[in-house]
Amino acid sequence: MATVLRNVRVFDGESFTEARDVALDGGLIVERAGPDADIVDGAGGYLVPGFIDCHIHLAGPHTQELLVAAGVTTALDMSSPAPLVNAMRGRAGVTDIRSAMMATTSPRSAHAERMKAIPAAQEALVTGPADAEAAVARRVDQGADYLKIVIDLPGFEQQDVDALVASAHARGLRTVAHASRWDAVAMAETAGIDVLTHAPLDRSIDDAQAARLAAAGTVIVPTLTMMKGIVERVNPAGGRGPTYAPAQESVRRLHAAGVPILAGTDANETPAAPASPAFGSSLHDELELLVEASLTPAEALRAATSVAAQHFGLDDRGAIAVGLRADLVLLGADPTVDIAATRSIRDVWLAGDRVPDQE
Ligand SMILES: [Zn+2]
């Protein structure tokens, strides 16, 4: 169905244009739609690319409904059994899913201990470097879009992570490391990881390390929503114990050093998870936390759109330009003035189709 969105201000990556028309046809943003196109009056609203949440864990089909209602048109799953991922990837008219399939971890890690009851988690355990090649090959056969490596310490040794990264890179897969402690970040850095996820709660990344990560082209999905959720759960009174400050400070230093920051929430409904951000709405929490951690509102919007697309190889989306997928969100207020305006959602289009209201 061809559509013309009339009278919309368009986010160009920095600010909003004057009100204009945007045409959609065949699932894409096009120069102009045919004469029989549906006309939608945008009433001067603010049009942004559909949001990309760079860290979720699928729970079931309702996951995609919650995500798309919140304007999240693409979500990157960071560990789920392959049959669940494949069932959800086949659904039309809902959030587009990419996945690591099950994350690899060491049988000695706390994650492995927590996942003992989950049969699918057992096939993802990597005991040593000799297992790395087969583990990566299994992910490729399952259709993984990237390799997720959970660096829980104690757990993996440096040589294990080195072997996993080398095997993944040999097959053209990006590598994503769960690193929620400072020493895990150091291990990931040494191994040449592509994407860090989480931000350490024990000690902030320092300026020298931030500069090295920037030079190496490493990017980070800090999941501040998750880090804040963990602190609120384990140290609710703010006494002795972990605080949120090191996570925020790491983002501030990485951002200042030029490390690309990507928006991701770690949304999940996993009973064993240390906290469970809600699907969809948590992306808007994350954008606010990124602004608190020194990103401008426009930078936060890019973290959830063009920068996310660029660093996960999603070349067909992440911006509003002719030829790209028509994943779009129409807002009632300007999020470059107040990032909380990303919540003022009037309408969502997914590959050119308007998503019906949930009520
Ligand atoms: Zn996660």
mmCIF file of C-alpha atoms in Angstrom, residues 77-83 85-86 89 99-103 139 142-146 148:
data_model
loop_
_atom_site.group_PDB
_atom_site.id
_atom_site.type_symbol
_atom_site.label_atom_id
_atom_site.label_comp_id
_atom_site.label_asym_id
_atom_site.label_seq_id
_atom_site.Cartn_x
_atom_site.Cartn_y
_atom_site.Cartn_z
ATOM 1 C CA ASP A 77 18.102 -10.474 20.632
ATOM 2 C CA MET A 78 21.204 -11.291 22.652
ATOM 3 C CA SER A 79 20.453 -14.883 23.661
ATOM 4 C CA SER A 80 17.451 -17.077 22.959
ATOM 5 C CA PRO A 81 16.930 -20.676 21.829
ATOM 6 C CA ALA A 82 16.988 -20.926 18.023
ATOM 7 C CA PRO A 83 13.447 -22.428 17.681
ATOM 8 C CA VAL A 85 13.885 -16.950 17.422
ATOM 9 C CA ASN A 86 12.920 -18.656 14.176
ATOM 10 C CA ARG A 89 11.310 -14.020 12.857
ATOM 11 C CA SER A 99 19.583 -12.745 17.096
ATOM 12 C CA ALA A 100 22.766 -14.284 18.432
ATOM 13 C CA MET A 101 20.739 -17.455 19.159
ATOM 14 C CA MET A 102 22.033 -18.822 22.493
ATOM 15 C CA ALA A 103 24.958 -16.885 23.957
ATOM 16 C CA ARG A 139 25.560 -20.606 15.612
ATOM 17 C CA GLN A 142 21.315 -21.890 13.211
ATOM 18 C CA GLY A 143 21.264 -18.535 11.413
ATOM 19 C CA ALA A 144 22.846 -16.302 14.074
ATOM 20 C CA ASP A 145 23.439 -12.701 13.004
ATOM 21 C CA TYR A 146 26.352 -12.180 15.441
ATOM 22 C CA LYS A 148 27.310 -13.219 21.850
#
